[in-house]
Amino acid sequence: MDEMEIQVNNKNVVTQYLTFAIKEEDYGLEIAVVTEIIRVQTITQVPELPDYIKGIINLRGRIIPVMDVRVRFSIEPQEYDDRTCIIVVDVQGTNIGMIVDTVRGVVDIADEDVTDPSSHRSGYENRYISGIGKTPSGVKLLLNLDKVVSDY
């Protein structure tokens, strides 16, 4: 069993998620894909990339593309401040940086507390959301990371 999952009552699996905010919404990523969290640093712009890819950073000798999650989600951009972070994730063996407004922390969410976003019949489909996690502190929109980073 993955160290990020724990058996609860021999039935329910609990997964840890790193939670972060974009505007007023809380999102979550499985902690297993998170490599590290760093402060925003100098980003080298690269021409002819989609507008949400801000460029690349040199992180201890590794070149990592960086995406602004606000822009990716069609939310108005804002100036980076001391709470802005880059979450470095591993997607199929490739490191990618995701700029977020602020990191909230790690939460445990049981599989039974995650619902399919399409089950809410809102008429709105969001390809970037894989589930909606219910926690004591509110709902977390759980990201489909493969779609976020590769679906242009």
mmCIF file of C-alpha atoms in Angstrom:
data_model
loop_
_atom_site.group_PDB
_atom_site.id
_atom_site.type_symbol
_atom_site.label_atom_id
_atom_site.label_comp_id
_atom_site.label_asym_id
_atom_site.label_seq_id
_atom_site.Cartn_x
_atom_site.Cartn_y
_atom_site.Cartn_z
ATOM 1 C CA MET A 1 0.000 0.000 0.000
ATOM 2 C CA ASP A 2 1.210 3.490 -0.815
ATOM 3 C CA GLU A 3 2.487 5.322 2.267
ATOM 4 C CA MET A 4 0.077 8.179 1.466
ATOM 5 C CA GLU A 5 -2.938 5.928 1.949
ATOM 6 C CA ILE A 6 -4.102 4.446 5.218
ATOM 7 C CA GLN A 7 -6.719 1.807 5.859
ATOM 8 C CA VAL A 8 -9.536 3.039 8.079
ATOM 9 C CA ASN A 9 -11.875 0.420 9.590
ATOM 10 C CA ASN A 10 -10.612 -2.001 6.911
ATOM 11 C CA LYS A 11 -13.005 -0.338 4.458
ATOM 12 C CA ASN A 12 -12.311 3.260 3.634
ATOM 13 C CA VAL A 13 -9.122 4.582 2.118
ATOM 14 C CA VAL A 14 -7.910 8.010 3.198
ATOM 15 C CA THR A 15 -5.667 10.025 0.882
ATOM 16 C CA GLN A 16 -3.608 13.064 1.796
ATOM 17 C CA TYR A 17 -4.009 16.206 -0.311
ATOM 18 C CA LEU A 18 -1.945 19.379 -0.397
ATOM 19 C CA THR A 19 -4.484 22.201 -0.409
ATOM 20 C CA PHE A 20 -3.994 25.650 -1.867
ATOM 21 C CA ALA A 21 -6.085 28.681 -2.735
ATOM 22 C CA ILE A 22 -6.794 30.475 -5.975
ATOM 23 C CA LYS A 23 -8.939 33.528 -5.343
ATOM 24 C CA GLU A 24 -11.482 32.359 -2.727
ATOM 25 C CA GLU A 25 -11.540 28.690 -3.748
ATOM 26 C CA ASP A 26 -9.613 25.840 -2.146
ATOM 27 C CA TYR A 27 -8.092 23.173 -4.375
ATOM 28 C CA GLY A 28 -6.299 19.935 -3.616
ATOM 29 C CA LEU A 29 -3.563 17.812 -5.184
ATOM 30 C CA GLU A 30 -2.654 14.321 -4.052
ATOM 31 C CA ILE A 31 0.417 14.798 -1.880
ATOM 32 C CA ALA A 32 2.115 11.897 -3.701
ATOM 33 C CA VAL A 33 2.659 14.083 -6.814
ATOM 34 C CA VAL A 34 4.084 17.079 -4.915
ATOM 35 C CA THR A 35 7.876 17.321 -5.061
ATOM 36 C CA GLU A 36 8.317 20.577 -3.146
ATOM 37 C CA ILE A 37 6.916 24.025 -2.440
ATOM 38 C CA ILE A 38 9.072 27.074 -3.122
ATOM 39 C CA ARG A 39 8.760 30.855 -3.133
ATOM 40 C CA VAL A 40 8.230 32.606 -6.436
ATOM 41 C CA GLN A 41 11.580 33.338 -8.045
ATOM 42 C CA THR A 42 12.835 34.848 -11.274
ATOM 43 C CA ILE A 43 10.981 33.305 -14.203
ATOM 44 C CA THR A 44 12.626 33.338 -17.623
ATOM 45 C CA GLN A 45 10.039 33.976 -20.322
ATOM 46 C CA VAL A 46 10.039 31.704 -23.349
ATOM 47 C CA PRO A 47 8.382 32.895 -26.570
ATOM 48 C CA GLU A 48 5.388 31.233 -28.212
ATOM 49 C CA LEU A 49 4.069 29.414 -25.169
ATOM 50 C CA PRO A 50 0.437 29.494 -24.045
ATOM 51 C CA ASP A 51 -0.287 32.559 -21.871
ATOM 52 C CA TYR A 52 -0.666 30.474 -18.691
ATOM 53 C CA ILE A 53 2.888 29.115 -19.043
ATOM 54 C CA LYS A 54 4.896 31.950 -17.519
ATOM 55 C CA GLY A 55 8.279 30.527 -18.515
ATOM 56 C CA ILE A 56 10.964 28.433 -16.861
ATOM 57 C CA ILE A 57 12.931 28.488 -13.629
ATOM 58 C CA ASN A 58 16.298 27.028 -12.718
ATOM 59 C CA LEU A 59 15.757 25.022 -9.552
ATOM 60 C CA ARG A 60 19.096 23.716 -8.308
ATOM 61 C CA GLY A 61 20.235 22.952 -11.847
ATOM 62 C CA ARG A 62 16.903 21.588 -13.090
ATOM 63 C CA ILE A 63 14.947 23.587 -15.684
ATOM 64 C CA ILE A 64 11.259 23.544 -14.764
ATOM 65 C CA PRO A 65 8.371 25.044 -16.742
ATOM 66 C CA VAL A 66 6.071 27.180 -14.606
ATOM 67 C CA MET A 67 2.333 27.701 -15.094
ATOM 68 C CA ASP A 68 0.135 30.333 -13.459
ATOM 69 C CA VAL A 69 -2.884 28.382 -12.244
ATOM 70 C CA ARG A 70 -5.028 31.546 -12.090
ATOM 71 C CA VAL A 71 -4.490 32.172 -15.794
ATOM 72 C CA ARG A 72 -4.956 28.456 -16.588
ATOM 73 C CA PHE A 73 -8.372 28.578 -14.906
ATOM 74 C CA SER A 74 -9.332 31.841 -16.680
ATOM 75 C CA ILE A 75 -9.228 33.837 -13.443
ATOM 76 C CA GLU A 76 -7.843 37.365 -13.632
ATOM 77 C CA PRO A 77 -4.108 37.440 -12.916
ATOM 78 C CA GLN A 78 -2.762 39.261 -9.901
ATOM 79 C CA GLU A 79 0.632 40.489 -8.772
ATOM 80 C CA TYR A 80 2.679 37.881 -6.926
ATOM 81 C CA ASP A 81 3.222 38.612 -3.232
ATOM 82 C CA ASP A 82 4.906 37.017 -0.228
ATOM 83 C CA ARG A 83 2.127 34.393 0.037
ATOM 84 C CA THR A 84 2.384 33.326 -3.615
ATOM 85 C CA CYS A 85 4.066 29.933 -3.985
ATOM 86 C CA ILE A 86 5.209 27.562 -6.673
ATOM 87 C CA ILE A 87 4.145 23.975 -6.075
ATOM 88 C CA VAL A 88 6.516 21.683 -7.965
ATOM 89 C CA VAL A 89 4.710 18.525 -9.052
ATOM 90 C CA ASP A 90 5.799 15.365 -10.827
ATOM 91 C CA VAL A 91 3.558 14.529 -13.767
ATOM 92 C CA GLN A 92 4.547 11.281 -15.443
ATOM 93 C CA GLY A 93 8.220 11.838 -14.620
ATOM 94 C CA THR A 94 8.290 15.532 -15.566
ATOM 95 C CA ASN A 95 8.572 18.331 -13.004
ATOM 96 C CA ILE A 96 6.240 21.298 -13.498
ATOM 97 C CA GLY A 97 5.801 24.360 -11.288
ATOM 98 C CA MET A 98 2.302 25.623 -10.492
ATOM 99 C CA ILE A 99 1.981 29.207 -9.248
ATOM 100 C CA VAL A 100 -0.808 29.473 -6.650
ATOM 101 C CA ASP A 101 -2.054 32.298 -4.422
ATOM 102 C CA THR A 102 -1.207 30.508 -1.182
ATOM 103 C CA VAL A 103 -0.653 27.011 0.184
ATOM 104 C CA ARG A 104 -3.113 26.054 2.927
ATOM 105 C CA GLY A 105 -1.729 22.736 4.188
ATOM 106 C CA VAL A 106 -2.249 18.994 4.027
ATOM 107 C CA VAL A 107 -5.626 17.376 4.692
ATOM 108 C CA ASP A 108 -6.786 13.775 4.845
ATOM 109 C CA ILE A 109 -9.889 13.025 2.770
ATOM 110 C CA ALA A 110 -11.566 9.607 2.844
ATOM 111 C CA ASP A 111 -12.610 8.214 -0.528
ATOM 112 C CA GLU A 112 -16.204 8.151 0.715
ATOM 113 C CA ASP A 113 -15.996 11.942 1.181
ATOM 114 C CA VAL A 114 -15.041 12.544 -2.468
ATOM 115 C CA THR A 115 -17.851 12.964 -4.965
ATOM 116 C CA ASP A 116 -17.762 13.026 -8.740
ATOM 117 C CA PRO A 117 -18.182 16.633 -9.913
ATOM 118 C CA SER A 118 -20.553 15.567 -12.687
ATOM 119 C CA SER A 119 -22.945 14.119 -10.084
ATOM 120 C CA HIS A 120 -23.922 17.630 -9.010
ATOM 121 C CA ARG A 121 -25.963 18.246 -12.182
ATOM 122 C CA SER A 122 -24.931 21.866 -12.415
ATOM 123 C CA GLY A 123 -24.843 21.628 -16.191
ATOM 124 C CA TYR A 124 -21.225 22.744 -16.017
ATOM 125 C CA GLU A 125 -18.469 20.273 -16.758
ATOM 126 C CA ASN A 126 -14.955 21.110 -15.620
ATOM 127 C CA ARG A 127 -12.266 18.931 -17.146
ATOM 128 C CA TYR A 128 -9.707 20.048 -14.563
ATOM 129 C CA ILE A 129 -11.627 18.806 -11.512
ATOM 130 C CA SER A 130 -11.529 15.073 -10.747
ATOM 131 C CA GLY A 131 -13.578 15.231 -7.558
ATOM 132 C CA ILE A 132 -15.025 17.343 -4.788
ATOM 133 C CA GLY A 133 -13.644 16.532 -1.363
ATOM 134 C CA LYS A 134 -15.684 17.255 1.755
ATOM 135 C CA THR A 135 -13.671 18.232 4.831
ATOM 136 C CA PRO A 136 -14.575 19.808 8.187
ATOM 137 C CA SER A 137 -13.130 23.111 6.897
ATOM 138 C CA GLY A 138 -15.206 23.065 3.689
ATOM 139 C CA VAL A 139 -15.079 21.601 0.204
ATOM 140 C CA LYS A 140 -11.862 21.184 -1.770
ATOM 141 C CA LEU A 141 -11.849 20.990 -5.560
ATOM 142 C CA LEU A 142 -9.544 18.059 -6.335
ATOM 143 C CA LEU A 143 -7.525 18.553 -9.494
ATOM 144 C CA ASN A 144 -7.068 16.198 -12.407
ATOM 145 C CA LEU A 145 -3.409 17.114 -12.711
ATOM 146 C CA ASP A 146 -2.868 15.361 -16.053
ATOM 147 C CA LYS A 147 -5.549 17.564 -17.649
ATOM 148 C CA VAL A 148 -4.341 20.751 -15.963
ATOM 149 C CA VAL A 149 -0.804 20.411 -17.276
ATOM 150 C CA SER A 150 -1.304 18.752 -20.643
ATOM 151 C CA ASP A 151 -4.659 19.777 -22.069
ATOM 152 C CA TYR A 152 -4.188 22.822 -24.279
#
